[in-house]
């Protein structure tokens, strides 16, 4: 089959979550994450570092005053940082470079602080609108998956419904991963809606698994159902990785504390919400289903296995086949000798073997 969905392996390798190019600039993302506490800590560090410099540095590169104490240095740093510049104290030597740097950092601090104050209400409104839209879209995806799952259970047109299911799942996955990277889909109040969506994807995987296990003849249905099982698992697995790695809602101060605790090897107790517990439970079930499917498939002559054995069987009468051909085919396909022998017998019974050309 040429369809990429139908070429997925039984248990796909865990991929790194897809990272789209950000819509905002690195500076914009940096500023957006900074909290008020981050900004005030930044201002304190700049002022205190500057004060230490002017207090401890030799007089030729400090201020135009003899016997500078810490209060003089702190006073000069504050009026320089805030761009007041009374003029009673002024830097000399290399101190002029430090003063210039402090002024620039002070202007950046004031601009960021005023900008956050001015845009806070607008950002809150936009966030509420965006979160509502995300929840509506996620609910629509859940409904679509629920409806197509019901059609699969009816079994009126399984080939078509499996194909439609794969398309719906791909559209859902692209939306989730894109918005998880770009729009903080995971960070802002969407856990409950996502938990419901993952539950519907889990039910779709369960239905596809039953179809795959019960299909003994149709190769296309067997391939599509197996691919859909794996894709359902893969989508939720990628989102679980994004859930665990989500740091978009943490400020720089919080991230620093987390890294410091990790460096000191201090365990951090992180309580999970009810929605997150549901998400973890759903993924655990899906993961167990995949493991059981792998075990089941090891000794089962499915249409996929039978087709692979047929493609690797030699051409010509059975009498002319090489000795222990089943072992060679088993080695090529990475399955057991017994499963190859079982598949060859099925092909012989259906008179598909031997191949004459």
Short mmCIF file of C-alpha atoms in Angstrom, two decimals:
data_model
loop_
_atom_site.label_atom_id
_atom_site.label_comp_id
_atom_site.label_asym_id
_atom_site.label_seq_id
_atom_site.Cartn_x
_atom_site.Cartn_y
_atom_site.Cartn_z
CA UNK A 1 0.00 0.00 0.00
CA UNK A 2 1.20 3.51 -0.79
CA UNK A 3 -0.63 5.10 2.14
CA UNK A 4 1.87 6.09 4.85
CA UNK A 5 -0.65 5.31 7.57
CA UNK A 6 -0.79 1.70 6.41
CA UNK A 7 3.00 1.32 6.56
CA UNK A 8 3.41 1.92 10.28
CA UNK A 9 5.18 -0.77 12.27
CA UNK A 10 3.43 -2.76 14.99
CA UNK A 11 4.75 -0.60 17.81
CA UNK A 12 6.13 2.65 16.35
CA UNK A 13 9.30 4.10 17.81
CA UNK A 14 8.71 7.03 20.12
CA UNK A 15 9.41 10.18 18.18
CA UNK A 16 10.41 13.52 19.55
CA UNK A 17 7.29 15.72 19.75
CA UNK A 18 6.93 17.62 16.51
CA UNK A 19 8.13 21.20 16.92
CA UNK A 20 6.61 23.75 14.58
CA UNK A 21 8.34 27.04 13.87
CA UNK A 22 7.19 29.52 16.47
CA UNK A 23 4.88 32.32 15.40
CA UNK A 24 6.49 34.73 17.87
CA UNK A 25 10.11 35.85 18.00
CA UNK A 26 12.53 34.48 20.64
CA UNK A 27 12.52 37.90 22.35
CA UNK A 28 8.72 37.91 22.40
CA UNK A 29 8.60 34.43 23.97
CA UNK A 30 11.28 35.44 26.49
CA UNK A 31 9.37 38.54 27.58
CA UNK A 32 6.01 36.75 27.63
CA UNK A 33 7.21 34.14 30.09
CA UNK A 34 8.75 36.66 32.50
CA UNK A 35 6.57 37.26 35.56
CA UNK A 36 6.45 40.36 37.75
CA UNK A 37 8.61 38.52 40.27
CA UNK A 38 11.16 37.77 37.53
CA UNK A 39 11.32 41.44 36.59
CA UNK A 40 11.78 42.66 40.17
CA UNK A 41 14.46 40.05 40.81
CA UNK A 42 16.16 41.21 37.60
CA UNK A 43 16.05 44.84 38.80
CA UNK A 44 17.36 43.90 42.24
CA UNK A 45 20.28 41.90 40.78
CA UNK A 46 21.28 44.76 38.46
CA UNK A 47 21.12 47.41 41.22
CA UNK A 48 22.87 45.28 43.82
CA UNK A 49 25.63 44.15 41.42
CA UNK A 50 26.21 47.73 40.32
CA UNK A 51 26.35 48.90 43.93
CA UNK A 52 28.93 46.25 44.80
CA UNK A 53 31.06 47.33 41.84
CA UNK A 54 31.11 51.02 42.77
CA UNK A 55 31.71 50.17 46.42
CA UNK A 56 34.55 47.65 45.99
CA UNK A 57 36.31 48.83 42.82
CA UNK A 58 39.40 51.10 43.10
CA UNK A 59 38.55 54.80 43.35
CA UNK A 60 39.96 55.62 39.90
CA UNK A 61 37.18 53.60 38.22
CA UNK A 62 34.31 54.19 40.60
CA UNK A 63 32.66 57.51 41.56
CA UNK A 64 33.92 61.09 41.87
CA UNK A 65 33.99 60.92 45.66
CA UNK A 66 36.50 59.67 48.18
CA UNK A 67 35.67 57.10 50.85
CA UNK A 68 32.62 55.68 49.05
CA UNK A 69 30.46 53.56 51.35
CA UNK A 70 27.79 51.00 50.41
CA UNK A 71 24.98 53.54 50.80
CA UNK A 72 26.60 55.91 48.30
CA UNK A 73 27.07 53.09 45.82
CA UNK A 74 23.50 51.86 46.34
CA UNK A 75 22.08 55.37 45.99
CA UNK A 76 24.00 56.00 42.75
CA UNK A 77 22.93 52.61 41.31
CA UNK A 78 19.25 53.29 42.01
CA UNK A 79 19.16 56.80 40.52
CA UNK A 80 21.14 55.56 37.51
CA UNK A 81 18.93 52.47 37.02
CA UNK A 82 15.79 54.63 37.13
CA UNK A 83 17.38 57.26 34.82
CA UNK A 84 16.96 60.04 37.40
CA UNK A 85 20.62 61.10 37.35
CA UNK A 86 20.70 63.90 39.97
CA UNK A 87 24.33 64.64 39.17
CA UNK A 88 25.65 64.83 42.74
CA UNK A 89 27.60 61.63 42.05
CA UNK A 90 29.05 60.63 38.68
CA UNK A 91 31.11 57.69 37.44
CA UNK A 92 34.75 57.91 36.38
CA UNK A 93 37.04 55.54 34.49
CA UNK A 94 35.57 52.15 33.70
CA UNK A 95 32.70 53.07 36.00
CA UNK A 96 31.22 55.03 33.09
CA UNK A 97 30.79 51.79 31.12
CA UNK A 98 29.06 50.14 34.08
CA UNK A 99 26.80 53.17 34.53
CA UNK A 100 25.88 53.11 30.85
CA UNK A 101 25.01 49.42 31.08
CA UNK A 102 22.91 50.05 34.20
CA UNK A 103 20.98 52.81 32.42
CA UNK A 104 20.22 50.57 29.43
CA UNK A 105 19.08 47.72 31.69
CA UNK A 106 16.97 50.16 33.68
CA UNK A 107 15.21 51.39 30.54
CA UNK A 108 14.55 47.78 29.50
CA UNK A 109 13.17 47.00 32.96
CA UNK A 110 10.79 49.99 32.93
CA UNK A 111 9.63 49.22 29.39
CA UNK A 112 8.88 45.60 30.25
CA UNK A 113 7.13 46.51 33.50
CA UNK A 114 4.92 49.17 31.92
CA UNK A 115 4.20 46.88 28.97
CA UNK A 116 3.07 44.05 31.23
CA UNK A 117 0.82 46.39 33.22
CA UNK A 118 -0.69 47.85 30.05
CA UNK A 119 -1.31 44.55 28.26
CA UNK A 120 -2.36 42.38 31.21
CA UNK A 121 -6.12 42.92 30.83
CA UNK A 122 -6.03 42.48 27.06
CA UNK A 123 -3.97 39.29 27.37
CA UNK A 124 -6.43 37.91 29.91
CA UNK A 125 -9.39 38.50 27.60
CA UNK A 126 -7.57 36.99 24.62
CA UNK A 127 -6.56 33.99 26.71
CA UNK A 128 -10.14 33.38 27.77
CA UNK A 129 -11.34 33.58 24.16
CA UNK A 130 -8.56 31.30 22.94
CA UNK A 131 -9.14 28.73 25.69
CA UNK A 132 -12.86 28.66 24.94
CA UNK A 133 -12.15 28.14 21.24
CA UNK A 134 -9.67 25.35 22.02
CA UNK A 135 -12.17 23.55 24.25
CA UNK A 136 -14.85 23.86 21.57
CA UNK A 137 -12.55 22.40 18.91
CA UNK A 138 -11.38 19.59 21.19
CA UNK A 139 -15.01 18.74 21.99
CA UNK A 140 -15.78 18.65 18.25
CA UNK A 141 -12.87 16.28 17.67
CA UNK A 142 -14.15 14.06 20.48
CA UNK A 143 -17.62 14.00 18.91
CA UNK A 144 -16.25 13.17 15.44
CA UNK A 145 -14.14 10.30 16.80
CA UNK A 146 -17.10 9.02 18.81
CA UNK A 147 -19.32 9.03 15.70
CA UNK A 148 -16.80 7.27 13.45
CA UNK A 149 -16.17 4.73 16.21
CA UNK A 150 -19.89 3.96 16.28
CA UNK A 151 -19.84 3.38 12.51
CA UNK A 152 -16.89 1.01 12.85
CA UNK A 153 -18.76 -0.99 15.46
CA UNK A 154 -21.72 -1.35 13.07
CA UNK A 155 -19.38 -2.81 10.45
CA UNK A 156 -21.41 -1.76 7.41
CA UNK A 157 -18.43 -0.43 5.46
CA UNK A 158 -15.30 -1.12 7.49
CA UNK A 159 -12.77 -0.36 4.74
CA UNK A 160 -14.13 3.13 4.16
CA UNK A 161 -14.73 3.88 7.85
CA UNK A 162 -11.17 2.87 8.77
CA UNK A 163 -9.85 5.26 6.14
CA UNK A 164 -12.09 8.09 7.39
CA UNK A 165 -11.02 7.34 10.98
CA UNK A 166 -7.36 7.66 10.03
CA UNK A 167 -8.00 11.03 8.35
CA UNK A 168 -9.93 12.38 11.35
CA UNK A 169 -7.18 11.21 13.69
CA UNK A 170 -4.47 12.87 11.58
CA UNK A 171 -6.35 16.19 11.56
CA UNK A 172 -6.83 15.94 15.33
CA UNK A 173 -3.16 15.12 15.91
CA UNK A 174 -1.93 18.05 13.80
CA UNK A 175 -4.19 20.47 15.66
CA UNK A 176 -3.16 19.18 19.08
CA UNK A 177 0.58 19.16 18.46
CA UNK A 178 0.64 22.52 16.68
CA UNK A 179 -1.35 24.27 19.39
CA UNK A 180 0.55 22.52 22.19
CA UNK A 181 3.73 24.11 20.79
CA UNK A 182 2.35 27.45 19.65
CA UNK A 183 -0.61 28.33 21.84
CA UNK A 184 -0.06 26.65 25.23
CA UNK A 185 -2.90 24.22 24.63
CA UNK A 186 -1.74 22.07 27.54
CA UNK A 187 -1.04 24.85 30.01
CA UNK A 188 -4.34 26.71 30.22
CA UNK A 189 -7.41 24.91 31.49
CA UNK A 190 -7.78 22.27 28.78
CA UNK A 191 -6.92 19.15 30.80
CA UNK A 192 -10.53 18.06 31.24
CA UNK A 193 -11.37 18.45 27.53
CA UNK A 194 -8.15 16.67 26.54
CA UNK A 195 -8.87 13.83 28.97
CA UNK A 196 -12.24 13.28 27.28
CA UNK A 197 -10.62 13.37 23.84
CA UNK A 198 -7.95 10.82 24.82
CA UNK A 199 -10.72 8.60 26.17
CA UNK A 200 -12.48 8.64 22.79
CA UNK A 201 -9.18 7.90 21.02
CA UNK A 202 -8.69 4.98 23.41
CA UNK A 203 -12.13 3.63 22.50
CA UNK A 204 -11.26 4.00 18.81
CA UNK A 205 -8.07 2.04 19.39
CA UNK A 206 -10.04 -0.67 21.19
CA UNK A 207 -12.53 -0.99 18.31
CA UNK A 208 -9.73 -1.09 15.71
CA UNK A 209 -7.96 -3.75 17.76
CA UNK A 210 -11.05 -5.95 17.75
CA UNK A 211 -11.42 -5.50 13.99
CA UNK A 212 -7.79 -6.46 13.43
CA UNK A 213 -8.02 -9.57 15.60
CA UNK A 214 -11.27 -10.73 13.99
CA UNK A 215 -10.21 -10.14 10.37
CA UNK A 216 -8.96 -13.34 8.71
CA UNK A 217 -9.40 -12.62 5.00
CA UNK A 218 -9.29 -8.97 3.94
CA UNK A 219 -5.69 -7.74 3.78
CA UNK A 220 -6.67 -4.07 3.42
CA UNK A 221 -8.87 -4.12 6.52
CA UNK A 222 -6.17 -5.92 8.48
CA UNK A 223 -3.55 -3.32 7.51
CA UNK A 224 -5.74 -0.29 8.09
CA UNK A 225 -7.03 -1.51 11.45
CA UNK A 226 -3.50 -2.30 12.66
CA UNK A 227 -2.22 1.08 11.49
CA UNK A 228 -5.13 2.83 13.23
CA UNK A 229 -4.41 0.98 16.48
CA UNK A 230 -0.81 2.16 16.39
CA UNK A 231 -1.67 5.70 15.33
CA UNK A 232 -4.18 6.12 18.19
CA UNK A 233 -1.50 5.01 20.61
CA UNK A 234 1.13 7.23 18.97
CA UNK A 235 -1.00 10.39 19.10
CA UNK A 236 -1.79 10.06 22.81
CA UNK A 237 1.81 9.08 23.56
CA UNK A 238 3.14 12.22 21.90
CA UNK A 239 0.69 14.35 23.86
CA UNK A 240 1.70 12.63 27.12
CA UNK A 241 5.31 13.61 26.42
CA UNK A 242 4.19 17.21 25.84
CA UNK A 243 2.17 17.13 29.07
CA UNK A 244 5.21 15.98 31.04
CA UNK A 245 7.57 18.48 29.40
CA UNK A 246 5.24 21.46 29.52
CA UNK A 247 7.05 24.43 31.10
CA UNK A 248 5.21 27.25 29.35
CA UNK A 249 3.22 28.17 32.48
CA UNK A 250 6.31 28.48 34.69
CA UNK A 251 8.23 31.71 35.19
CA UNK A 252 12.01 31.92 35.12
CA UNK A 253 12.12 32.03 38.90
CA UNK A 254 10.08 28.84 39.15
CA UNK A 255 12.26 27.10 36.56
CA UNK A 256 15.38 28.18 38.45
CA UNK A 257 14.00 26.76 41.72
CA UNK A 258 13.11 23.48 40.00
CA UNK A 259 16.62 23.16 38.52
CA UNK A 260 18.19 24.06 41.86
CA UNK A 261 16.16 21.39 43.66
CA UNK A 262 17.09 18.85 40.97
CA UNK A 263 20.77 19.80 41.34
CA UNK A 264 20.51 19.34 45.12
CA UNK A 265 18.66 16.06 44.47
CA UNK A 266 15.70 17.17 46.52
CA UNK A 267 12.55 15.30 45.54
CA UNK A 268 9.66 17.48 44.47
CA UNK A 269 6.17 16.36 45.35
CA UNK A 270 3.94 17.15 42.41
CA UNK A 271 0.26 16.49 42.99
CA UNK A 272 -1.71 15.51 39.90
CA UNK A 273 -5.15 16.89 39.14
CA UNK A 274 -8.08 14.57 38.61
CA UNK A 275 -7.96 15.22 34.86
CA UNK A 276 -4.26 14.36 34.69
CA UNK A 277 -4.89 11.13 36.59
CA UNK A 278 -7.55 10.24 34.02
CA UNK A 279 -5.12 11.04 31.20
CA UNK A 280 -2.42 8.82 32.72
CA UNK A 281 -4.94 6.01 33.28
CA UNK A 282 -6.15 6.20 29.68
CA UNK A 283 -2.62 6.07 28.29
CA UNK A 284 -1.67 3.18 30.56
CA UNK A 285 -4.61 1.17 29.20
CA UNK A 286 -3.71 2.02 25.60
CA UNK A 287 -0.10 1.06 26.23
CA UNK A 288 -1.13 -2.29 27.74
CA UNK A 289 -3.36 -2.99 24.72
CA UNK A 290 -0.40 -2.43 22.39
CA UNK A 291 1.80 -4.79 24.42
CA UNK A 292 -0.91 -7.48 24.42
CA UNK A 293 -1.39 -7.01 20.68
CA UNK A 294 2.31 -7.63 20.09
CA UNK A 295 2.18 -10.84 22.11
CA UNK A 296 -0.98 -11.96 20.32
CA UNK A 297 0.47 -11.30 16.87
CA UNK A 298 3.59 -13.41 17.51
CA UNK A 299 1.71 -16.67 17.00
CA UNK A 300 -1.17 -15.55 14.80
CA UNK A 301 -1.27 -15.97 11.04
CA UNK A 302 -2.93 -12.67 10.23
CA UNK A 303 -3.64 -11.58 6.63
CA UNK A 304 -0.61 -9.28 6.87
CA UNK A 305 1.71 -12.12 7.91
CA UNK A 306 0.23 -14.45 5.29
CA UNK A 307 0.73 -11.82 2.59
CA UNK A 308 4.34 -11.23 3.67
CA UNK A 309 5.02 -14.98 3.56
CA UNK A 310 3.43 -15.18 0.12
CA UNK A 311 5.62 -12.34 -1.19
CA UNK A 312 8.75 -14.11 0.07
CA UNK A 313 7.77 -17.61 -1.12
CA UNK A 314 9.77 -19.01 -4.06
CA UNK A 315 8.30 -19.32 -7.54
CA UNK A 316 7.76 -22.76 -9.00
CA UNK A 317 6.46 -26.17 -7.86
CA UNK A 318 6.75 -27.04 -4.21
CA UNK A 319 9.10 -29.92 -5.01
CA UNK A 320 11.65 -27.43 -6.31
CA UNK A 321 11.61 -25.24 -3.21
CA UNK A 322 14.88 -25.04 -1.27
CA UNK A 323 15.20 -27.18 1.82
CA UNK A 324 14.05 -25.43 5.02
CA UNK A 325 12.57 -22.55 3.02
CA UNK A 326 10.32 -21.73 5.96
CA UNK A 327 13.38 -20.99 8.10
CA UNK A 328 14.76 -18.58 5.51
CA UNK A 329 11.43 -16.78 5.26
CA UNK A 330 11.14 -16.64 9.06
CA UNK A 331 14.60 -15.11 9.31
CA UNK A 332 13.76 -12.53 6.62
CA UNK A 333 10.48 -11.50 8.24
CA UNK A 334 11.67 -11.80 11.83
CA UNK A 335 8.91 -14.22 12.87
CA UNK A 336 8.86 -17.81 14.15
CA UNK A 337 9.38 -20.88 11.92
CA UNK A 338 6.07 -22.27 13.16
CA UNK A 339 4.19 -19.14 12.08
CA UNK A 340 5.72 -19.32 8.59
CA UNK A 341 4.79 -23.00 8.29
CA UNK A 342 1.24 -22.21 9.40
CA UNK A 343 0.99 -19.40 6.84
CA UNK A 344 2.35 -21.61 4.03
CA UNK A 345 -0.24 -24.28 4.83
CA UNK A 346 -3.02 -21.69 4.70
CA UNK A 347 -1.75 -20.46 1.33
CA UNK A 348 -1.58 -24.01 0.03
CA UNK A 349 -5.14 -24.70 1.19
CA UNK A 350 -6.33 -21.56 -0.62
CA UNK A 351 -4.32 -22.64 -3.67
CA UNK A 352 -2.35 -19.40 -3.73
CA UNK A 353 0.83 -21.44 -3.54
CA UNK A 354 2.85 -22.56 -5.28
CA UNK A 355 3.43 -19.45 -7.38
CA UNK A 356 3.99 -20.36 -11.00
CA UNK A 357 5.23 -16.96 -12.14
#
